[in-house]
PDB file of C-alpha atoms in Angstrom:
ATOM      1  CA  MET A   1      23.938   9.198 -15.344  1.00 53.00           C
ATOM      2  CA  PHE A   2      26.177   5.893 -16.502  1.00 57.00           C
ATOM      3  CA  ASN A   3      28.528   6.707 -13.767  1.00 66.00           C
ATOM      4  CA  PHE A   4      26.289   6.492 -11.000  1.00 64.00           C
ATOM      5  CA  ILE A   5      24.665   3.130 -12.428  1.00 60.00           C
ATOM      6  CA  ASP A   6      28.556   2.102 -12.751  1.00 65.00           C
ATOM      7  CA  GLY A   7      28.873   3.129  -8.836  1.00 65.00           C
ATOM      8  CA  VAL A   8      25.528   1.439  -7.551  1.00 62.00           C
ATOM      9  CA  LEU A   9      27.125  -1.880  -9.241  1.00 61.00           C
ATOM     10  CA  PHE A  10      30.735  -1.399  -8.393  1.00 64.00           C
ATOM     11  CA  PHE A  11      29.772  -0.843  -4.692  1.00 60.00           C
ATOM     12  CA  ALA A  12      27.071  -3.733  -4.326  1.00 57.00           C
ATOM     13  CA  TYR A  13      29.067  -5.852  -6.213  1.00 55.00           C
ATOM     14  CA  ASN A  14      32.060  -5.556  -4.015  1.00 57.00           C
ATOM     15  CA  GLY A  15      29.497  -5.533  -1.084  1.00 53.00           C
ATOM     16  CA  ASN A  16      31.928  -7.131   1.683  1.00 47.00           C
ATOM     17  CA  THR A  17      33.706  -3.825   2.529  1.00 50.00           C
ATOM     18  CA  PHE A  18      32.195  -3.574   6.161  1.00 48.00           C
ATOM     19  CA  GLY A  19      31.882  -7.183   6.580  1.00 46.00           C
ATOM     20  CA  PHE A  20      28.340  -6.851   6.810  1.00 49.00           C
ATOM     21  CA  ALA A  21      27.525  -9.361   3.728  1.00 51.00           C
ATOM     22  CA  ASN A  22      28.372 -12.477   3.781  1.00 48.00           C
ATOM     23  CA  ILE A  23      27.578 -12.887   0.044  1.00 57.00           C
ATOM     24  CA  THR A  24      28.429 -10.392  -2.799  1.00 69.00           C
ATOM     25  CA  VAL A  25      25.484  -9.858  -5.761  1.00 75.00           C
ATOM     26  CA  SER A  26      26.627  -9.861  -9.272  1.00 80.00           C
ATOM     27  CA  PRO A  27      25.598  -7.235 -11.822  1.00 83.00           C
ATOM     28  CA  MET A  28      23.228  -9.583 -13.464  1.00 88.00           C
ATOM     29  CA  ASP A  29      21.468 -10.060  -9.771  1.00 88.00           C
ATOM     30  CA  ILE A  30      21.345  -5.948  -9.430  1.00 89.00           C
ATOM     31  CA  ILE A  31      20.033  -5.625 -13.181  1.00 91.00           C
ATOM     32  CA  LEU A  32      17.154  -8.304 -12.419  1.00 93.00           C
ATOM     33  CA  ALA A  33      16.451  -6.610  -9.103  1.00 93.00           C
ATOM     34  CA  TYR A  34      15.854  -3.363 -11.098  1.00 94.00           C
ATOM     35  CA  ILE A  35      13.642  -4.645 -13.711  1.00 95.00           C
ATOM     36  CA  VAL A  36      11.355  -6.159 -10.780  1.00 95.00           C
ATOM     37  CA  THR A  37      11.012  -3.155  -8.898  1.00 96.00           C
ATOM     38  CA  ILE A  38       9.922  -1.456 -12.204  1.00 96.00           C
ATOM     39  CA  ILE A  39       7.864  -3.810 -13.301  1.00 96.00           C
ATOM     40  CA  VAL A  40       6.084  -4.639  -9.354  1.00 97.00           C
ATOM     41  CA  SER A  41       5.946  -0.752  -8.831  1.00 96.00           C
ATOM     42  CA  ILE A  42       3.992  -0.459 -12.566  1.00 96.00           C
ATOM     43  CA  ILE A  43       1.548  -3.261 -11.519  1.00 96.00           C
ATOM     44  CA  VAL A  44       0.862  -2.586  -8.253  1.00 96.00           C
ATOM     45  CA  ALA A  45       0.330   1.105  -9.134  1.00 95.00           C
ATOM     46  CA  PHE A  46      -1.907   0.069 -11.871  1.00 93.00           C
ATOM     47  CA  ALA A  47      -4.044  -2.238  -9.512  1.00 95.00           C
ATOM     48  CA  LEU A  48      -4.683   0.454  -7.221  1.00 95.00           C
ATOM     49  CA  LYS A  49      -6.424   2.251 -10.139  1.00 93.00           C
ATOM     50  CA  VAL A  50      -3.626   5.005 -11.045  1.00 93.00           C
ATOM     51  CA  PRO A  51      -3.891   5.843 -14.392  1.00 91.00           C
ATOM     52  CA  LEU A  52      -1.491   4.642 -16.957  1.00 88.00           C
ATOM     53  CA  LEU A  53      -0.537   7.651 -18.804  1.00 86.00           C
ATOM     54  CA  PRO A  54      -1.172  11.206 -17.457  1.00 82.00           C
ATOM     55  CA  SER A  55      -4.054  13.518 -18.962  1.00 78.00           C
ATOM     56  CA  LYS A  56      -3.365  15.115 -22.567  1.00 77.00           C
ATOM     57  CA  PRO A  57      -1.413  17.241 -22.709  1.00 74.00           C
ATOM     58  CA  TYR A  58       1.061  14.582 -21.373  1.00 69.00           C
ATOM     59  CA  ARG A  59       3.899  17.303 -21.750  1.00 71.00           C
ATOM     60  CA  TYR A  60       2.591  19.679 -19.240  1.00 69.00           C
ATOM     61  CA  SER A  61       0.393  17.353 -17.199  1.00 73.00           C
ATOM     62  CA  PHE A  62       1.541  17.037 -13.548  1.00 79.00           C
ATOM     63  CA  ASP A  63      -0.849  14.398 -12.799  1.00 84.00           C
ATOM     64  CA  VAL A  64       0.780  11.131 -11.531  1.00 87.00           C
ATOM     65  CA  SER A  65       0.467   7.760 -13.447  1.00 89.00           C
ATOM     66  CA  ALA A  66       1.751   4.252 -13.467  1.00 90.00           C
ATOM     67  CA  ILE A  67       4.424   5.245 -16.022  1.00 90.00           C
ATOM     68  CA  TYR A  68       5.792   8.011 -14.444  1.00 87.00           C
ATOM     69  CA  PRO A  69       6.891   8.896 -11.435  1.00 90.00           C
ATOM     70  CA  THR A  70       6.116   5.526  -9.724  1.00 93.00           C
ATOM     71  CA  PRO A  71       8.904   3.625 -11.170  1.00 94.00           C
ATOM     72  CA  ILE A  72      11.465   6.544 -10.998  1.00 93.00           C
ATOM     73  CA  ILE A  73      10.609   6.597  -7.256  1.00 95.00           C
ATOM     74  CA  ALA A  74      10.816   2.961  -6.778  1.00 95.00           C
ATOM     75  CA  VAL A  75      14.476   2.849  -8.852  1.00 95.00           C
ATOM     76  CA  GLY A  76      15.958   6.009  -6.731  1.00 94.00           C
ATOM     77  CA  VAL A  77      14.623   4.236  -3.223  1.00 95.00           C
ATOM     78  CA  PHE A  78      16.109   0.979  -4.195  1.00 94.00           C
ATOM     79  CA  SER A  79      19.072   2.635  -5.540  1.00 91.00           C
ATOM     80  CA  ILE A  80      19.743   4.179  -2.140  1.00 91.00           C
ATOM     81  CA  PHE A  81      19.349   0.920  -0.690  1.00 90.00           C
ATOM     82  CA  LEU A  82      22.049  -0.816  -3.054  1.00 87.00           C
ATOM     83  CA  VAL A  83      24.731   2.127  -2.137  1.00 84.00           C
ATOM     84  CA  LEU A  84      23.902   1.565   1.391  1.00 84.00           C
ATOM     85  CA  ASN A  85      24.811  -2.278   0.539  1.00 79.00           C
ATOM     86  CA  TYR A  86      21.666  -3.416   2.130  1.00 83.00           C
ATOM     87  CA  THR A  87      19.876  -6.100  -0.375  1.00 81.00           C
ATOM     88  CA  PHE A  88      18.149  -7.856   2.259  1.00 81.00           C
ATOM     89  CA  MET A  89      17.067 -11.461   0.898  1.00 81.00           C
ATOM     90  CA  TYR A  90      17.677 -13.363  -2.517  1.00 83.00           C
ATOM     91  CA  ASN A  91      20.146 -11.121  -3.659  1.00 82.00           C
ATOM     92  CA  GLY A  92      17.660  -8.104  -3.208  1.00 87.00           C
ATOM     93  CA  LEU A  93      14.802  -9.293  -5.046  1.00 92.00           C
ATOM     94  CA  VAL A  94      12.337  -9.328  -1.872  1.00 93.00           C
ATOM     95  CA  LEU A  95      13.827  -5.715  -1.406  1.00 93.00           C
ATOM     96  CA  ALA A  96      13.117  -4.855  -4.751  1.00 94.00           C
ATOM     97  CA  ILE A  97       9.334  -6.184  -4.405  1.00 95.00           C
ATOM     98  CA  VAL A  98       8.516  -4.559  -1.328  1.00 95.00           C
ATOM     99  CA  ILE A  99      10.142  -1.089  -2.576  1.00 96.00           C
ATOM    100  CA  GLY A 100       7.941  -1.442  -5.822  1.00 96.00           C
ATOM    101  CA  ILE A 101       4.383  -1.851  -3.569  1.00 97.00           C
ATOM    102  CA  LEU A 102       5.477   1.249  -1.210  1.00 96.00           C
ATOM    103  CA  SER A 103       6.286   3.099  -4.212  1.00 96.00           C
ATOM    104  CA  ALA A 104       3.021   2.443  -5.991  1.00 96.00           C
ATOM    105  CA  LEU A 105       1.272   3.226  -2.523  1.00 96.00           C
ATOM    106  CA  PHE A 106       2.987   6.855  -2.019  1.00 96.00           C
ATOM    107  CA  VAL A 107       2.087   7.821  -5.305  1.00 94.00           C
ATOM    108  CA  LYS A 108      -1.243   6.826  -4.935  1.00 94.00           C
ATOM    109  CA  TYR A 109      -2.033   8.148  -1.554  1.00 95.00           C
ATOM    110  CA  LEU A 110       0.701  10.596  -0.248  1.00 93.00           C
ATOM    111  CA  PHE A 111       2.257  12.130  -3.751  1.00 92.00           C
ATOM    112  CA  TYR A 112       0.094  15.446  -3.634  1.00 89.00           C
ATOM    113  CA  SER A 113       0.960  15.673   0.080  1.00 90.00           C
ATOM    114  CA  VAL A 114       4.497  15.862  -0.535  1.00 91.00           C
ATOM    115  CA  PHE A 115       4.723  17.502  -4.161  1.00 87.00           C
ATOM    116  CA  PRO A 116       1.692  19.677  -4.421  1.00 85.00           C
ATOM    117  CA  LYS A 117       0.389  20.166  -7.710  1.00 79.00           C
ATOM    118  CA  PRO A 118       1.425  23.889  -9.366  1.00 77.00           C
ATOM    119  CA  LEU A 119      -1.060  26.359  -9.657  1.00 75.00           C
ATOM    120  CA  ASN A 120      -2.814  27.196 -12.904  1.00 69.00           C
ATOM    121  CA  ASP A 121      -2.319  30.331 -14.608  1.00 63.00           C
ATOM    122  CA  ASP A 122      -5.722  31.159 -13.440  1.00 60.00           C
ATOM    123  CA  GLU A 123      -5.694  30.603  -9.930  1.00 57.00           C
ATOM    124  CA  GLY A 124      -4.372  32.355  -7.531  1.00 53.00           C
ATOM    125  CA  ASP A 125      -5.438  36.070  -9.230  1.00 51.00           C
ATOM    126  CA  GLU A 126      -8.241  36.694  -6.202  1.00 55.00           C
ATOM    127  CA  ILE A 127      -5.446  37.656  -3.840  1.00 54.00           C
ATOM    128  CA  ASN A 128      -4.846  40.409  -5.995  1.00 51.00           C
ATOM    129  CA  GLU A 129      -7.906  41.739  -6.445  1.00 49.00           C
TER     130      GLU A 129
END
């Protein structure tokens, strides 16, 4: 995992490889953008009435929450943009806010369409009868 983070920091910091970027982004700007992405995704998910924690038992719960998987999806999508050397404005802060909002909307409205819940132990038995 740390090799991935180091690679993202390296590629975003040395951003003028192909001549697309006229500024370089410092590692502190990238870390700040990651923190902004996480905070915005949690706040927007909580504002959309996504529960803060999944239902109990936490270990076997497949419910979405504001803590998991919302910020994980936001950080993953933001990392893809950083690896592609696209930071948009203000050293990636605007992009971080937009991705945080979109990831919260994705988890609220589209998550179960893309990733359906697994069947329970008692579901699906009527097929065998």
